[in-house]
Structures are given as structure tokens and as C-alpha cells.
Coordinates of C-alpha atoms and ligand atoms in Angstrom, one line a residue:
M690 CA -28.2 -35.0 1.8
P691 CA -30.3 -35.2 4.9
T692 CA -29.5 -38.3 6.9
V693 CA -32.7 -38.6 9.0
D694 CA -34.5 -41.9 8.6
N695 CA -38.1 -40.9 9.0
T696 CA -39.4 -44.5 9.0
Q697 CA -37.5 -45.4 12.2
N698 CA -38.0 -42.0 14.0
L699 CA -34.3 -41.6 14.2
T700 CA -32.2 -38.5 14.1
D701 CA -28.4 -38.1 14.2
G702 CA -25.6 -36.1 15.8
M703 CA -25.5 -33.3 13.3
H704 CA -29.3 -32.6 13.6
I705 CA -29.0 -32.6 17.4
V706 CA -26.1 -30.1 17.3
V707 CA -28.1 -27.7 15.1
D708 CA -31.1 -28.1 17.4
A709 CA -29.0 -27.4 20.5
L710 CA -27.6 -24.3 19.0
H711 CA -31.0 -23.1 18.0
K712 CA -32.5 -23.8 21.4
N713 CA -29.9 -21.5 22.8
G714 CA -30.5 -18.7 20.4
L715 CA -27.2 -19.2 18.5
N716 CA -28.7 -18.8 15.1
D717 CA -26.0 -17.2 12.9
I718 CA -23.3 -19.8 12.0
F719 CA -20.2 -18.6 10.2
G720 CA -18.0 -21.1 8.4
V721 CA -16.5 -23.0 5.5
I722 CA -17.9 -26.5 4.8
G723 CA -16.4 -29.8 3.7
I724 CA -16.0 -33.3 5.1
P725 CA -17.5 -33.9 7.7
V726 CA -19.7 -30.8 8.3
T727 CA -21.3 -30.2 4.9
D728 CA -24.7 -31.7 5.8
L729 CA -24.6 -30.0 9.2
A730 CA -24.5 -26.6 7.4
R731 CA -27.4 -27.8 5.2
H732 CA -29.5 -28.6 8.2
I733 CA -28.9 -25.1 9.6
Q734 CA -30.7 -23.8 6.6
E735 CA -33.7 -26.1 7.3
I736 CA -34.4 -24.4 10.6
E737 CA -36.4 -21.2 10.5
G738 CA -34.6 -18.3 12.0
M739 CA -31.1 -19.9 11.6
R740 CA -28.6 -18.8 9.0
Y741 CA -25.4 -20.3 7.7
I742 CA -23.0 -17.7 6.3
G743 CA -20.4 -19.3 4.0
F744 CA -17.0 -17.7 3.8
R745 CA -13.9 -18.1 1.6
H746 CA -11.5 -18.6 4.5
E747 CA -12.1 -19.8 8.0
Q748 CA -10.1 -17.0 9.6
S749 CA -12.6 -14.4 8.3
A750 CA -15.5 -16.6 9.3
G751 CA -14.0 -16.8 12.8
H752 CA -13.5 -13.1 13.0
A753 CA -17.1 -12.6 12.0
A754 CA -18.3 -15.0 14.7
A755 CA -16.1 -13.3 17.3
I756 CA -17.3 -9.8 16.6
S757 CA -20.9 -10.9 16.6
G758 CA -20.2 -12.2 20.1
F759 CA -18.8 -8.8 21.1
I760 CA -21.9 -7.0 19.7
T761 CA -24.6 -9.4 21.1
Q762 CA -23.0 -10.7 24.3
K763 CA -23.8 -14.2 23.0
P764 CA -21.1 -16.5 21.6
G765 CA -20.6 -16.2 17.9
V766 CA -20.3 -19.6 16.2
L767 CA -17.6 -20.7 13.7
L768 CA -18.0 -24.0 11.9
T769 CA -14.8 -25.6 10.4
V770 CA -13.7 -28.8 8.8
S771 CA -10.9 -31.0 10.2
A772 CA -7.2 -30.2 10.4
P773 CA -6.5 -27.3 7.9
G774 CA -9.9 -25.7 8.3
F775 CA -9.6 -26.0 12.0
L776 CA -6.2 -24.4 12.0
N777 CA -7.3 -21.6 9.7
G778 CA -10.0 -20.8 12.3
L779 CA -7.7 -21.1 15.3
T780 CA -6.2 -17.6 14.8
A781 CA -9.6 -16.1 15.1
L782 CA -10.4 -18.2 18.2
A783 CA -7.2 -17.1 19.8
N784 CA -7.8 -13.5 18.9
A785 CA -11.3 -13.7 20.4
T786 CA -9.8 -15.1 23.6
T787 CA -7.2 -12.4 23.8
N788 CA -9.8 -9.7 23.3
G789 CA -12.5 -11.2 25.5
F790 CA -15.0 -11.8 22.7
P791 CA -17.3 -14.8 23.4
M792 CA -17.1 -17.3 20.6
I793 CA -17.4 -21.1 20.0
Q794 CA -15.4 -22.8 17.2
I795 CA -17.2 -26.0 16.3
S796 CA -15.0 -28.3 14.2
G797 CA -15.6 -31.6 12.6
S798 CA -12.7 -34.0 13.2
S799 CA -11.5 -37.3 11.7
D800 CA -11.6 -40.8 13.1
R801 CA -10.3 -40.8 16.7
A802 CA -9.0 -44.3 16.6
I803 CA -6.9 -43.6 13.6
I804 CA -5.7 -40.2 14.9
D805 CA -4.7 -41.6 18.2
L806 CA -2.6 -44.3 16.5
Q807 CA -1.3 -41.7 14.0
Q808 CA -2.2 -44.1 11.1
G809 CA -2.7 -41.3 8.6
D810 CA -6.4 -40.5 8.4
Y811 CA -7.8 -37.9 6.0
E812 CA -7.1 -34.5 7.6
E813 CA -5.7 -36.2 10.7
M814 CA -5.0 -34.0 13.7
D815 CA -5.5 -34.1 17.5
Q816 CA -7.5 -30.9 17.3
M817 CA -8.9 -30.7 20.8
N818 CA -5.4 -30.8 22.4
I819 CA -4.0 -28.4 19.9
A820 CA -6.8 -25.9 20.6
K821 CA -6.4 -25.9 24.4
P822 CA -3.7 -23.2 24.8
F823 CA -5.6 -20.9 22.4
C824 CA -8.9 -20.8 24.1
K825 CA -10.7 -20.7 27.5
A826 CA -11.8 -24.3 27.3
A827 CA -11.8 -27.2 24.8
Y828 CA -14.3 -30.1 24.8
R829 CA -15.1 -33.1 22.7
I830 CA -18.5 -34.7 22.4
N831 CA -18.5 -38.4 21.8
H832 CA -22.1 -39.5 22.2
P833 CA -25.2 -37.9 20.7
E834 CA -27.0 -38.0 24.1
D835 CA -24.2 -35.6 25.4
I836 CA -24.6 -33.0 22.7
A837 CA -26.9 -30.7 24.6
I838 CA -24.6 -30.8 27.6
G839 CA -21.6 -30.2 25.5
V840 CA -23.1 -27.2 23.8
A841 CA -24.2 -25.9 27.2
R842 CA -20.7 -26.2 28.6
A843 CA -19.3 -24.4 25.6
I844 CA -21.8 -21.5 26.0
R845 CA -21.1 -21.1 29.7
A846 CA -17.3 -21.3 29.3
A847 CA -17.4 -18.6 26.5
M848 CA -19.7 -16.2 28.5
T849 CA -18.9 -16.6 32.2
G850 CA -16.3 -14.3 33.8
R851 CA -14.0 -12.8 31.1
P852 CA -15.6 -13.9 27.8
G853 CA -13.5 -15.7 25.3
G854 CA -13.1 -18.5 22.8
V855 CA -14.2 -22.1 23.3
Y856 CA -13.4 -25.1 21.1
L857 CA -15.9 -27.9 20.6
D858 CA -14.7 -31.0 18.8
L859 CA -17.3 -33.1 16.9
T860 CA -16.0 -36.3 15.6
T861 CA -17.2 -37.8 12.3
A862 CA -18.6 -40.7 14.2
L863 CA -20.6 -38.4 16.5
L864 CA -22.0 -36.4 13.6
G865 CA -23.4 -39.5 12.0
A866 CA -24.4 -41.3 15.2
P867 CA -28.1 -42.2 15.2
M868 CA -30.4 -41.5 18.1
D869 CA -34.1 -41.9 18.7
K870 CA -35.7 -38.6 17.8
D871 CA -37.9 -38.3 20.9
A872 CA -35.1 -39.2 23.2
A873 CA -32.9 -36.6 21.5
A874 CA -35.5 -33.9 21.8
K875 CA -35.7 -34.6 25.6
T876 CA -32.0 -33.9 26.0
L877 CA -32.3 -30.4 24.6
F878 CA -32.4 -27.3 26.9
A879 CA -31.6 -23.6 26.9
V880 CA -28.9 -22.7 29.4
T881 CA -30.2 -20.8 32.4
D882 CA -28.5 -17.5 33.1
P883 CA -25.3 -18.3 31.2
C884 CA -23.6 -15.1 32.4
P885 CA -24.8 -14.5 35.9
K886 CA -24.4 -11.1 37.4
M887 CA -21.3 -10.8 39.6
P888 CA -21.8 -7.7 41.7
P889 CA -18.7 -6.5 43.6
C890 CA -18.7 -6.5 47.4
N891 CA -19.7 -3.3 49.2
S892 CA -16.3 -2.8 50.8
A893 CA -14.6 -2.8 47.4
V894 CA -17.1 -0.2 46.1
E895 CA -16.6 1.9 49.3
R896 CA -12.8 1.7 49.0
A897 CA -12.9 2.8 45.3
L898 CA -15.2 5.7 45.8
T899 CA -13.3 6.9 48.9
L900 CA -10.1 6.9 46.9
L901 CA -11.7 8.7 44.0
A902 CA -13.1 11.4 46.3
T903 CA -9.5 12.3 47.3
A904 CA -8.4 12.9 43.7
K905 CA -7.4 16.4 42.5
Q906 CA -6.8 15.2 38.9
P907 CA -9.0 12.1 38.4
L908 CA -9.3 10.2 35.2
I909 CA -11.6 7.4 34.1
I910 CA -10.4 5.0 31.4
L911 CA -13.0 3.1 29.5
G912 CA -12.0 -0.1 27.8
K913 CA -13.7 -2.6 25.5
G914 CA -14.8 -4.6 28.6
A915 CA -16.9 -1.6 29.4
A916 CA -18.3 -1.6 25.9
Y917 CA -19.0 -5.3 26.1
A918 CA -20.8 -4.9 29.4
Q919 CA -23.5 -2.6 27.9
A920 CA -23.6 -0.5 31.1
D921 CA -23.9 2.7 28.9
D922 CA -26.5 4.6 31.0
N923 CA -24.9 4.2 34.3
L924 CA -21.4 5.0 32.9
K925 CA -22.8 8.2 31.5
T926 CA -24.6 9.1 34.7
F927 CA -21.5 8.4 36.8
I928 CA -19.2 10.5 34.5
E929 CA -21.6 13.4 34.2
K930 CA -22.5 13.5 37.9
T931 CA -18.9 13.5 39.0
G932 CA -17.6 15.6 36.1
I933 CA -14.5 13.3 35.8
P934 CA -12.8 13.4 32.4
Y935 CA -12.6 10.1 30.6
L936 CA -10.4 8.5 28.0
P937 CA -11.9 5.8 25.7
M938 CA -9.7 3.0 24.6
S939 CA -10.1 2.3 20.9
M940 CA -13.2 0.0 20.9
A941 CA -14.7 2.0 23.8
K942 CA -15.0 5.1 21.6
G943 CA -18.7 6.1 21.4
L944 CA -19.7 4.7 24.8
L945 CA -20.2 8.4 25.4
P946 CA -20.0 10.5 22.2
D947 CA -16.4 11.5 21.4
N948 CA -17.4 15.1 21.3
H949 CA -18.6 15.0 24.9
P950 CA -17.1 17.9 26.9
L951 CA -15.5 15.4 29.4
C952 CA -13.8 13.2 26.7
C953 CA -10.1 13.9 26.9
A954 CA -8.9 11.8 23.9
A955 CA -7.4 14.9 22.4
A956 CA -5.2 15.4 25.4
R957 CA -4.4 11.7 26.0
S958 CA -0.7 11.9 26.8
E959 CA -1.1 15.0 29.0
V960 CA -3.9 13.5 31.2
M961 CA -2.0 10.2 31.5
E962 CA 1.1 12.1 32.7
N963 CA -0.8 14.1 35.2
A964 CA -3.8 12.1 36.6
D965 CA -3.4 11.3 40.3
V966 CA -6.2 8.7 40.6
V967 CA -7.1 6.6 37.5
M968 CA -10.2 4.4 37.4
L969 CA -9.9 1.6 34.8
V970 CA -13.3 0.3 33.7
G971 CA -12.9 -2.8 31.6
A972 CA -9.4 -1.9 30.4
R973 CA -6.2 -3.8 31.1
L974 CA -2.9 -2.2 32.0
N975 CA -1.2 -3.9 29.1
W976 CA 1.1 -2.5 26.4
L977 CA -1.7 -0.2 25.1
L978 CA -1.5 1.7 28.4
A979 CA 2.3 1.5 28.8
H980 CA 1.7 -1.1 31.6
G981 CA 0.5 1.7 33.9
K982 CA 3.9 2.9 34.8
G983 CA 7.0 4.7 33.5
K984 CA 7.4 8.0 31.8
H985 CA 3.9 8.0 30.4
W986 CA 2.3 8.1 33.8
N987 CA 2.3 10.4 36.9
P988 CA 4.8 8.6 39.3
N989 CA 2.4 9.0 42.2
V990 CA -0.7 7.8 40.4
K991 CA -3.1 5.5 42.3
Y992 CA -5.3 3.0 40.5
I993 CA -8.9 1.8 40.9
Q994 CA -9.6 -1.1 38.6
V995 CA -13.0 -2.6 37.8
D996 CA -12.8 -6.0 36.1
I997 CA -14.6 -9.3 36.1
D998 CA -11.3 -11.2 36.3
G999 CA -9.7 -11.0 39.8
K1000 CA -6.3 -12.1 38.5
E1001 CA -6.1 -9.0 36.4
M1002 CA -5.5 -7.0 39.6
D1003 CA -1.8 -6.1 40.3
S1004 CA -0.9 -7.8 37.0
N1005 CA 1.4 -4.9 35.9
R1006 CA 1.6 -2.8 39.1
Q1007 CA -0.2 -2.3 42.4
I1008 CA -3.9 -1.6 42.1
E1009 CA -4.8 0.4 45.2
A1010 CA -8.5 -0.1 44.9
P1011 CA -9.4 -3.4 43.1
V1012 CA -13.1 -3.9 42.3
V1013 CA -13.8 -7.4 41.1
G1014 CA -17.2 -7.7 39.6
D1015 CA -19.2 -7.3 36.4
I1016 CA -19.2 -3.7 35.1
Y1017 CA -23.0 -3.5 34.8
S1018 CA -23.5 -4.2 38.5
T1019 CA -20.5 -2.2 39.5
M1020 CA -21.6 1.0 37.7
E1021 CA -25.0 0.6 39.3
A1022 CA -23.3 0.4 42.7
F1023 CA -21.1 3.3 41.9
V1024 CA -24.0 5.5 40.9
A1025 CA -25.9 4.5 44.0
G1026 CA -22.8 5.3 46.1
L1027 CA -22.7 8.9 44.9
S1028 CA -25.5 9.8 47.3
K1029 CA -23.0 9.1 50.1
H1030 CA -19.7 10.2 48.6
N1031 CA -19.1 13.7 47.4
I1032 CA -17.1 13.1 44.2
K1033 CA -16.5 16.1 42.0
S1034 CA -13.6 16.7 39.6
P1035 CA -12.0 20.0 40.5
D1036 CA -12.6 22.7 38.0
A1037 CA -8.9 23.6 37.6
W1038 CA -8.2 20.1 36.2
I1039 CA -11.0 20.4 33.7
T1040 CA -9.8 23.9 32.7
T1041 CA -6.3 22.7 32.1
I1042 CA -7.5 19.7 30.0
D1043 CA -9.7 22.0 28.0
G1044 CA -6.8 24.2 27.2
I1045 CA -4.7 21.3 26.0
K1046 CA -7.6 19.8 24.0
K1047 CA -8.1 23.2 22.2
A1048 CA -4.4 23.5 21.3
N1049 CA -4.1 19.9 20.1
T1050 CA -7.3 20.3 18.1
V1051 CA -6.0 23.4 16.3
K1052 CA -2.8 21.4 15.3
M1053 CA -4.9 18.5 14.1
E1054 CA -7.3 20.7 12.0
A1055 CA -4.2 22.2 10.3
K1056 CA -3.1 18.7 9.2
L1057 CA -6.6 17.8 8.1
N1058 CA -7.1 20.9 6.1
T1059 CA -4.1 20.6 3.7
D1060 CA -4.8 20.3 0.1
A1061 CA -1.9 17.8 -0.4
S1062 CA -2.0 16.0 -3.7
P1063 CA -1.5 13.1 -3.9
M1064 CA -3.7 12.7 -0.8
N1065 CA -2.2 11.7 2.6
F1066 CA -4.0 10.0 5.5
F1067 CA -5.1 13.4 6.9
N1068 CA -6.8 15.2 4.1
A1069 CA -8.4 11.8 3.1
L1070 CA -9.7 11.3 6.6
K1071 CA -11.2 14.7 6.7
A1072 CA -13.3 13.7 3.7
V1073 CA -14.3 10.5 5.5
R1074 CA -15.1 12.4 8.7
D1075 CA -17.3 14.8 6.8
V1076 CA -19.4 11.9 5.6
M1077 CA -19.4 9.8 8.8
V1078 CA -20.7 12.7 10.9
D1079 CA -24.0 12.4 8.9
H1080 CA -24.1 8.6 9.5
K1081 CA -23.6 8.2 13.2
D1082 CA -25.2 4.7 13.4
V1083 CA -22.8 3.2 10.8
Y1084 CA -20.3 0.6 12.0
L1085 CA -16.6 1.6 11.5
V1086 CA -14.2 -1.4 11.0
N1087 CA -10.6 -0.3 10.9
E1088 CA -7.2 -2.0 10.4
G1089 CA -3.7 -1.1 9.2
A1090 CA -0.9 0.8 10.9
N1091 CA -1.1 4.5 10.0
T1092 CA -4.5 3.8 8.7
L1093 CA -5.5 2.5 12.1
D1094 CA -3.9 5.1 14.3
D1095 CA -4.9 8.1 12.2
T1096 CA -8.5 6.9 11.7
R1097 CA -8.9 6.3 15.4
N1098 CA -7.7 9.9 16.1
V1099 CA -9.7 11.6 13.4
I1100 CA -13.0 9.8 13.2
D1101 CA -15.3 10.5 16.1
M1102 CA -17.7 7.8 17.3
Y1103 CA -21.1 8.8 18.7
E1104 CA -22.7 5.5 19.7
P1105 CA -21.5 2.5 21.7
R1106 CA -19.8 -0.5 20.1
L1107 CA -19.7 0.8 16.6
R1108 CA -15.9 0.9 16.3
L1109 CA -14.4 -2.5 15.6
D1110 CA -10.7 -2.8 15.1
C1111 CA -7.5 -4.9 15.4
G1112 CA -7.8 -4.9 19.2
T1113 CA -5.3 -6.1 21.8
W1114 CA -3.0 -7.9 19.4
G1115 CA -3.1 -5.3 16.6
V1116 CA -3.9 -8.3 14.3
M1117 CA -4.3 -7.8 10.6
G1118 CA -7.0 -9.7 8.8
I1119 CA -10.1 -8.8 10.9
G1120 CA -11.3 -6.4 8.2
M1121 CA -13.8 -8.3 6.1
G1122 CA -14.7 -10.8 8.8
F1123 CA -15.6 -8.1 11.3
S1124 CA -17.5 -6.1 8.6
I1125 CA -19.5 -9.2 7.5
G1126 CA -20.2 -10.2 11.2
A1127 CA -21.4 -6.7 12.1
A1128 CA -23.6 -6.4 9.0
I1129 CA -25.2 -9.9 9.4
T1130 CA -25.7 -9.5 13.2
S1131 CA -27.1 -6.0 13.1
G1132 CA -28.5 -5.4 9.6
K1133 CA -26.7 -2.0 9.7
S1134 CA -24.3 -0.5 7.2
V1135 CA -20.6 -0.9 7.7
V1136 CA -17.7 1.2 6.5
A1137 CA -14.3 -0.5 6.7
I1138 CA -11.2 1.8 6.6
E1139 CA -8.4 -0.5 5.5
G1140 CA -4.7 -0.1 5.0
D1141 CA -3.7 -1.6 1.6
S1142 CA -1.7 -4.3 3.3
A1143 CA -4.4 -5.0 6.0
F1144 CA -7.0 -5.4 3.3
G1145 CA -5.0 -8.1 1.6
F1146 CA -5.3 -10.5 4.5
S1147 CA -9.1 -11.0 4.0
G1148 CA -9.7 -9.4 0.5
M1149 CA -11.3 -12.5 -1.1
E1150 CA -14.3 -12.1 1.3
L1151 CA -15.4 -9.3 -1.2
E1152 CA -17.1 -12.3 -2.9
T1153 CA -18.9 -13.2 0.3
I1154 CA -20.0 -9.6 0.8
C1155 CA -21.4 -9.5 -2.8
R1156 CA -23.0 -13.0 -2.5
Y1157 CA -24.9 -12.0 0.6
K1158 CA -25.5 -8.4 -0.8
L1159 CA -24.3 -6.8 2.4
P1160 CA -24.3 -3.0 3.0
I1161 CA -20.5 -2.8 3.3
T1162 CA -18.2 -0.1 1.9
V1163 CA -14.5 -0.9 1.9
V1164 CA -12.2 2.2 1.7
I1165 CA -8.7 1.2 0.9
F1166 CA -6.0 3.7 2.0
N1167 CA -3.6 2.7 -0.7
N1168 CA -0.1 4.1 0.1
G1169 CA 1.5 1.2 -1.7
G1170 CA 3.0 -0.5 1.2
I1171 CA 3.1 -1.8 4.8
Y1172 CA 3.5 1.5 6.6
R1173 CA 4.5 3.3 3.3
G1174 CA 5.4 2.5 -0.2
D1175 CA 8.6 4.3 -1.1
H1176 CA 11.3 2.2 0.6
K1177 CA 14.2 0.8 -1.4
N1178 CA 15.8 -2.7 -1.4
L1179 CA 18.8 -2.0 0.9
G1180 CA 20.9 -4.6 -1.0
G1181 CA 20.3 -2.8 -4.3
G1182 CA 18.6 -5.8 -5.9
A1183 CA 15.6 -5.7 -8.2
D1184 CA 13.2 -7.2 -5.6
P1185 CA 10.8 -4.7 -4.0
S1186 CA 11.7 -3.8 -0.4
P1187 CA 10.0 -5.8 2.4
T1188 CA 7.5 -3.0 3.1
T1189 CA 6.6 -2.4 -0.6
L1190 CA 3.3 -3.3 -2.2
M1191 CA 2.0 -2.1 -5.6
A1192 CA 1.2 1.6 -5.3
N1193 CA -0.7 1.5 -8.6
A1194 CA -2.8 -1.5 -7.6
R1195 CA -6.5 -1.0 -8.5
Y1196 CA -8.2 -2.7 -5.5
D1197 CA -11.5 -1.3 -6.8
K1198 CA -11.3 -3.6 -9.8
L1199 CA -11.5 -6.7 -7.5
I1200 CA -15.1 -6.1 -6.5
E1201 CA -16.2 -5.7 -10.2
A1202 CA -15.5 -9.4 -10.6
F1203 CA -18.4 -10.0 -8.2
G1204 CA -20.8 -7.3 -9.4
G1205 CA -20.1 -4.8 -6.7
V1206 CA -19.6 -1.1 -7.1
S1207 CA -16.1 0.4 -7.6
Y1208 CA -14.5 3.8 -7.3
N1209 CA -10.9 5.0 -7.8
V1210 CA -10.5 8.3 -6.1
T1211 CA -7.5 10.7 -6.0
T1212 CA -8.9 13.8 -4.3
P1213 CA -10.8 14.4 -1.0
A1214 CA -13.8 15.7 -2.9
E1215 CA -14.0 12.5 -5.0
L1216 CA -13.6 10.4 -1.8
Q1217 CA -16.3 12.3 0.0
K1218 CA -18.8 11.9 -2.9
A1219 CA -18.0 8.2 -3.4
L1220 CA -18.3 7.3 0.3
S1221 CA -21.6 9.2 0.7
T1222 CA -23.1 7.5 -2.3
A1223 CA -21.9 4.1 -1.2
I1224 CA -23.3 4.4 2.3
N1225 CA -26.7 5.6 1.0
S1226 CA -26.9 2.9 -1.7
R1227 CA -26.3 0.0 0.8
K1228 CA -24.5 -1.7 -2.1
P1229 CA -21.2 -3.6 -1.7
T1230 CA -18.6 -1.1 -2.7
V1231 CA -14.8 -0.7 -2.8
I1232 CA -13.2 2.7 -2.9
N1233 CA -9.5 2.6 -3.9
C1234 CA -8.2 5.7 -2.3
V1235 CA -4.8 6.7 -3.9
L1236 CA -2.4 8.1 -1.2
D1237 CA 1.1 9.4 -1.4
P1238 CA 3.5 6.3 -1.1
A1239 CA 5.9 8.6 0.7
F1240 CA 3.5 9.2 3.6
G1241 CA 3.3 6.9 6.6
T1242 CA 5.4 6.2 9.7
E1243 CA 7.1 2.8 10.2
S1244 CA 4.8 0.8 12.5
G1245 CA 2.5 3.8 12.9
H1246 CA 2.3 5.0 16.5
I1247 CA 4.3 2.1 17.9
T1248 CA 7.6 2.5 16.2
S1249 CA 9.4 2.3 19.5
L1250 CA 8.3 -1.4 19.9
N1251 CA 10.7 -2.4 17.1
P1252 CA 14.0 -3.9 18.3
K1253 CA 17.0 -1.6 18.3
N1254 CA 18.9 -1.7 15.1
I1255 CA 22.5 -0.9 15.3
H1256 CA 23.0 -0.8 11.6
P1257 CA 19.9 0.9 10.3
Ligands
LIG1675 P1 -8.9 -2.3 26.0 O1 -8.1 -3.0 25.0 O2 -10.1 -1.6 25.4 O3 -8.1 -1.6 26.9 P2 -9.0 -4.9 27.3 O4 -9.4 -5.9 26.4 O5 -7.5 -4.8 27.6 O6 -9.6 -3.5 26.9 O7 -9.7 -5.1 28.7 C1 -11.0 -5.5 28.8 C2 -11.2 -6.0 30.3 O8 -12.6 -6.0 30.5 C3 -10.7 -7.4 30.5 O9 -9.8 -7.5 31.5 C4 -12.0 -8.2 30.9 O10 -11.8 -9.2 31.9 C5 -12.9 -7.1 31.3 N1 -14.3 -7.4 31.1 C6 -14.9 -7.9 30.0 N2 -16.3 -7.9 30.2 C7 -16.5 -7.5 31.5 C8 -17.7 -7.3 32.3 N3 -18.9 -7.6 31.8 N4 -17.5 -6.9 33.5 C9 -16.3 -6.6 34.0 N5 -15.2 -6.7 33.3 C10 -15.2 -7.2 32.1
LIG1676 N1 0.5 -10.1 10.4 C1 -0.5 -10.0 11.2 C2 -1.5 -11.1 11.2 N2 -0.7 -8.9 12.0 C3 0.2 -7.9 12.0 N3 0.0 -6.9 12.8 C4 1.3 -7.9 11.1 C5 1.4 -9.1 10.3 C6 2.3 -6.8 11.0 N4 1.7 -5.6 10.5 C7 1.3 -4.6 11.4 O1 1.5 -4.6 12.6 S1 0.5 -3.3 10.5 C8 0.7 -4.1 9.1 C9 1.3 -5.3 9.2 C10 1.6 -6.3 8.1 C11 0.2 -3.5 7.8 C12 0.4 -2.0 7.7 O2 0.2 -1.6 6.4 P1 -1.2 -1.0 5.9 O3 -1.4 0.3 6.7 O4 -1.1 -0.8 4.5 O5 -2.3 -1.9 6.3 P2 -0.5 1.7 6.6 O6 -1.6 2.7 6.6 O7 0.2 1.6 5.3 O8 0.3 1.9 7.7
LIG1677 MG1 -0.3 0.9 3.5

């Protein structure tokens, strides 16, 4: 129940927290309630323009908050209860930090005096100190008059520089602490310029463009930092004016349409092996790019790297032309610099790439056009592709192993920031959280392409999807297992193998429990029809897509990362 005492003109900590979030335009709060934050969630619903979205598990709520941060450039907010709720949310907070998504996890916590003496409080845990290694910053607010400042610090920490997760600890005592209403109102403020532009210095821009002008076989790699920066127009202008081929990282697909003549995703390994100057824009040289060295790269390659975080430079190998600054300002400076620098990708390089793209596309089309029955990833994805091409503004959420890799390769994206996936960690469990976060934040339709294992990590959120009547279609690529479904127990016992799940599971039946729409499909034609109907209906839908359990590669495209096994 509301705790405001109207006779004494008093308010309390939890009202001030809600007011401070609202003042800063943080209006969608994702979470799971309980002691001590239940009333806080109620108060959110009392404020016009604010929404509380209640989930079944904090991890999904956290993923929803994180992805809304990626989409909007404002921190998404997760609300959790003490200890176990806090811990359930922490995976999402850590994942947001790893991927550079701005997010604030606000958690209630128990009595500090009891926690500090470890006297066994209800849900006792030293949450702030536990959160620290998993986020950019962790703060605790102790006095109601500090709430506005605490929220401001959290917003700045989440947004400034490389975005990421912030933890904000709200003790039970703070949430119930009284304060004079007028005095509290005076503390509130909207943070001024929480993510100031950080243009690169001229000499760094000059150095980069001078190096790029020397390239015979230049390549631009666009990462999710470029997607986040929303520098779409200048990126397009720079690429089209210079004619340099580009490679989008997974969540940068669609920054320029995947069918753009300069997109070289279909010749990925060949361009990596041959490019002589590579310009990274918001992409780290981590495992996803083979650390920028070794057999996947031209041994003489030189790098230009554009990143907001100076310590990213030289992290894996020498960066010949570091450009530290925000991508929006940097791309403006690069486009302006073209009047002085004559940068043009040589025609021979483009002709070579076009030849490789054509050959690889022919090979891929042959895989897509099989009439394999039961279906495999490829003829199923062709059906998905034929529908998605008519729905270019629909979000595509994607997780799994083969389901992830093959979907990324087959389904083209045409608009920025619509592809949302397991990101830097390859984490399973983002599926329903990202779908709900994207649908709530944008109002647009979402299609989630989920491996059967991947879906299981957040499947109970189907109830959330139905409760909020969200336009989300979940397609489950059911090959009966983690990677595939036909492995045997090597010891000969009756237990299923470690990779085995139920191939005959009817995931579609789950959504029937909540009044959603269900399909069980066994052919590409059925899949195409069901998906098209589902998207057009905007009704919560699950499509169980029956695939061949004998289809799928162990660990998808990253089999080589498994430890060597001398007794396979
Ligand atoms: P991907 O996985 O797509 O390769 P990463 O997550 O590895 O992308 O890299 C994204 C990079 O973008 C991070 O190093 C981050 O610091 C950087 N970044 C994020 N936002 C901006 C921005 N607005 N300006 C410049 N760099 C940014
Ligand atoms: N747990 C978490 C949180 N993240 C992970 N990445 C894993 C476990 C390990 N893992 C993968 O890397 S992919 C995957 C797991 C469990 C599931 C693959 O099976 P799937 O997809 O059914 O989702 P495919 O299409 O069968 O390959
Ligand atoms: Mg599977």
C-alpha cells in the first residue's frame, strides 16, 4: 500500500526513487517484485508515462533492460529483490557490461547492520560489494536526500565512455525513510548531457585517413559499438564515397543493408585473410575476430581502430592508427576529411570480392534449396528468409549454436539495430528477455529464432509475453538437443547423452497454457505460412519447428574452441 502520509506532507525513499527515474526519462522498469520493492513497483504505475513490466525470472527482466538500453542509448532499468533476486539479475548485468549495453540494476537490500555483523537477516547479502566486479560501478544510497544524486551517478556511469551495467543498492531503511515532500522535490533533477560527445583529435583522424589512403585491399569492420552510436548516415556516406567493402559483426548487421553491394559478409574469411588495412569501427579484436592475428588474417595487415575506450587500443596486437573518440563525432570527422584525402578502394579488390561472394552464394543457395525431410537448419531458414524479406522492420532475436550461426548467415538485415543476439559471451538465455525488451521499447513486432536448448533458459517468459499481449513470434528450431539430438550415452547407460533433449517435445503446447497461438510445423511450406500469419496477427505465437536430430555441428561454428580430447 502507498506509504505517503498526506497529512504531514511527507514522502519516502521509494517515491523519490521513482520520481528521480521519471525525471530522467527512465520510464520502463523491468523486474520481479517482493520484499522490499513491492510498493516501489506499485508507485511506478501511479506515474503517467511510466511502466513496470513484471517478469517470471530476474535474468530475463535484466536482459530486457539491457537490450532496451542498446536500442535507446539510455540505461534500461532492472528492479530486483534482495539476495537471490539480486543474484538472478546479476548475470544480465554482467552480460550488459561485457557487451557495452547501458543498464542499471536497482536492488532492494536487507538491514545493513545485520548484514555487516552477519547475524542472519532475511535474504542477507553484501550485495554492493558482490556486484562490483560484474559492472562498471556500484553505489549504495543511504539517505533519501541523496537519491537524486545516486540516480544521476548511476546514469552517468552507465552511459559515459563505453556503456555498461551499474548496480544501485537501496536498503530497506532507505526505501521507507520519510522526507518532507517539498524538500524532496527540490533535490530532483535531470542529468545534463549524460553522454557528452568525445570527438577524436585531428591528428588521430589525419593519421587514420592517411593510412587508409595507402590501402590496396581496405576493409571496414562494423561492430555493435557502431550500431549503438547511431551514426548510420555518416557511416553510409563514408563507405559509399570511398567504395571500401565492409563486414558487419553480428549485431551490426543492417547498419547498411546486408544486400548492399559493398557488404562482404558472404566472403568473410577471404577478405580477412587478404585485407591490408582494416578499419575497426566499434568492434573489439576479441575471439570473435580471432584476436586480429594468426592464420585468419593477412600477416602484414595494419589496423585503424575507432573506439571510445582508449585502453582497447593495442589490447590484442598493435593498432597502427588508434582513433579514440565517439563514433558519431569520428564518422563526421572522417566524412569531412574526405575532401582532403583521396580514398578509393581499388576496383581490382572489389572485383575479386564480388567473384568470391558469387561463388559462396551459389553454394549457400544449394544448401537452402534442398527438400530435406525432416527439415534441417537450411531449408527451414529459407522459409524464414522468404517471410522476413517482406517484414524488414521486424526485430530478429537469435540464440542457440547452429541456430545462431546459420540464422546469422542466412537471414539478411536491412535496418540498423534490429538484430539482437547472444553477443560477446555467446550467452544462452537472452531470448525472451531481449524479445520482450525490444517489443516494449519499440512497439514493433519481434521474431525470435531459438535453438531448443537456448529457448529453455527463458521459456517461462511466454507467460509474460501473453500477459502483456506482445507481438512476439518464437520459432523453436527443435533438433532435440544441444547442438544435435542423436548422440548416445558413451557409457551405454540408460540416461540420455549430455547433449540430448527431447526431440519429440511439443514446445508449441507451452503457449497454449497462456492463451497464445501455437503451430507445430514439419515442412518449409508450413513454417512459411505459420510465420507469416503470426507476424501479421501481432499475437503471441510459438512455432515448434521439427528438425532432423541428426543435423547440427558440435558447438556450431566454434568447435575448435573445445579443449583437445585425447580419447574422443
Ligand atoms: P562486436 O561484438 O560487434 O565486434 P564489441 O562489443 O566487441 O562489438 O565492441 C564494441 C566496441 O564499441 C567497444 O569496444 C566499445 O568501447 C565501443 N563503443 C561503444 N559505443 C561507442 C561509441 N558511441 N563510440 C565509440 N566506441 C563505442
Ligand atoms: N549456458 C549458458 C548460459 N550459455 C552457454 N553458451 C552455454 C550454457 C553453452 N551452450 C552454448 O554455447 S550453445 C548451447 C549451450 C547450452 C545450446 C545449443 O543448443 P540449441 O542450438 O538447441 O540452442 P542448436 O541449434 O541445437 O545448436
Ligand atoms: Mg538444438
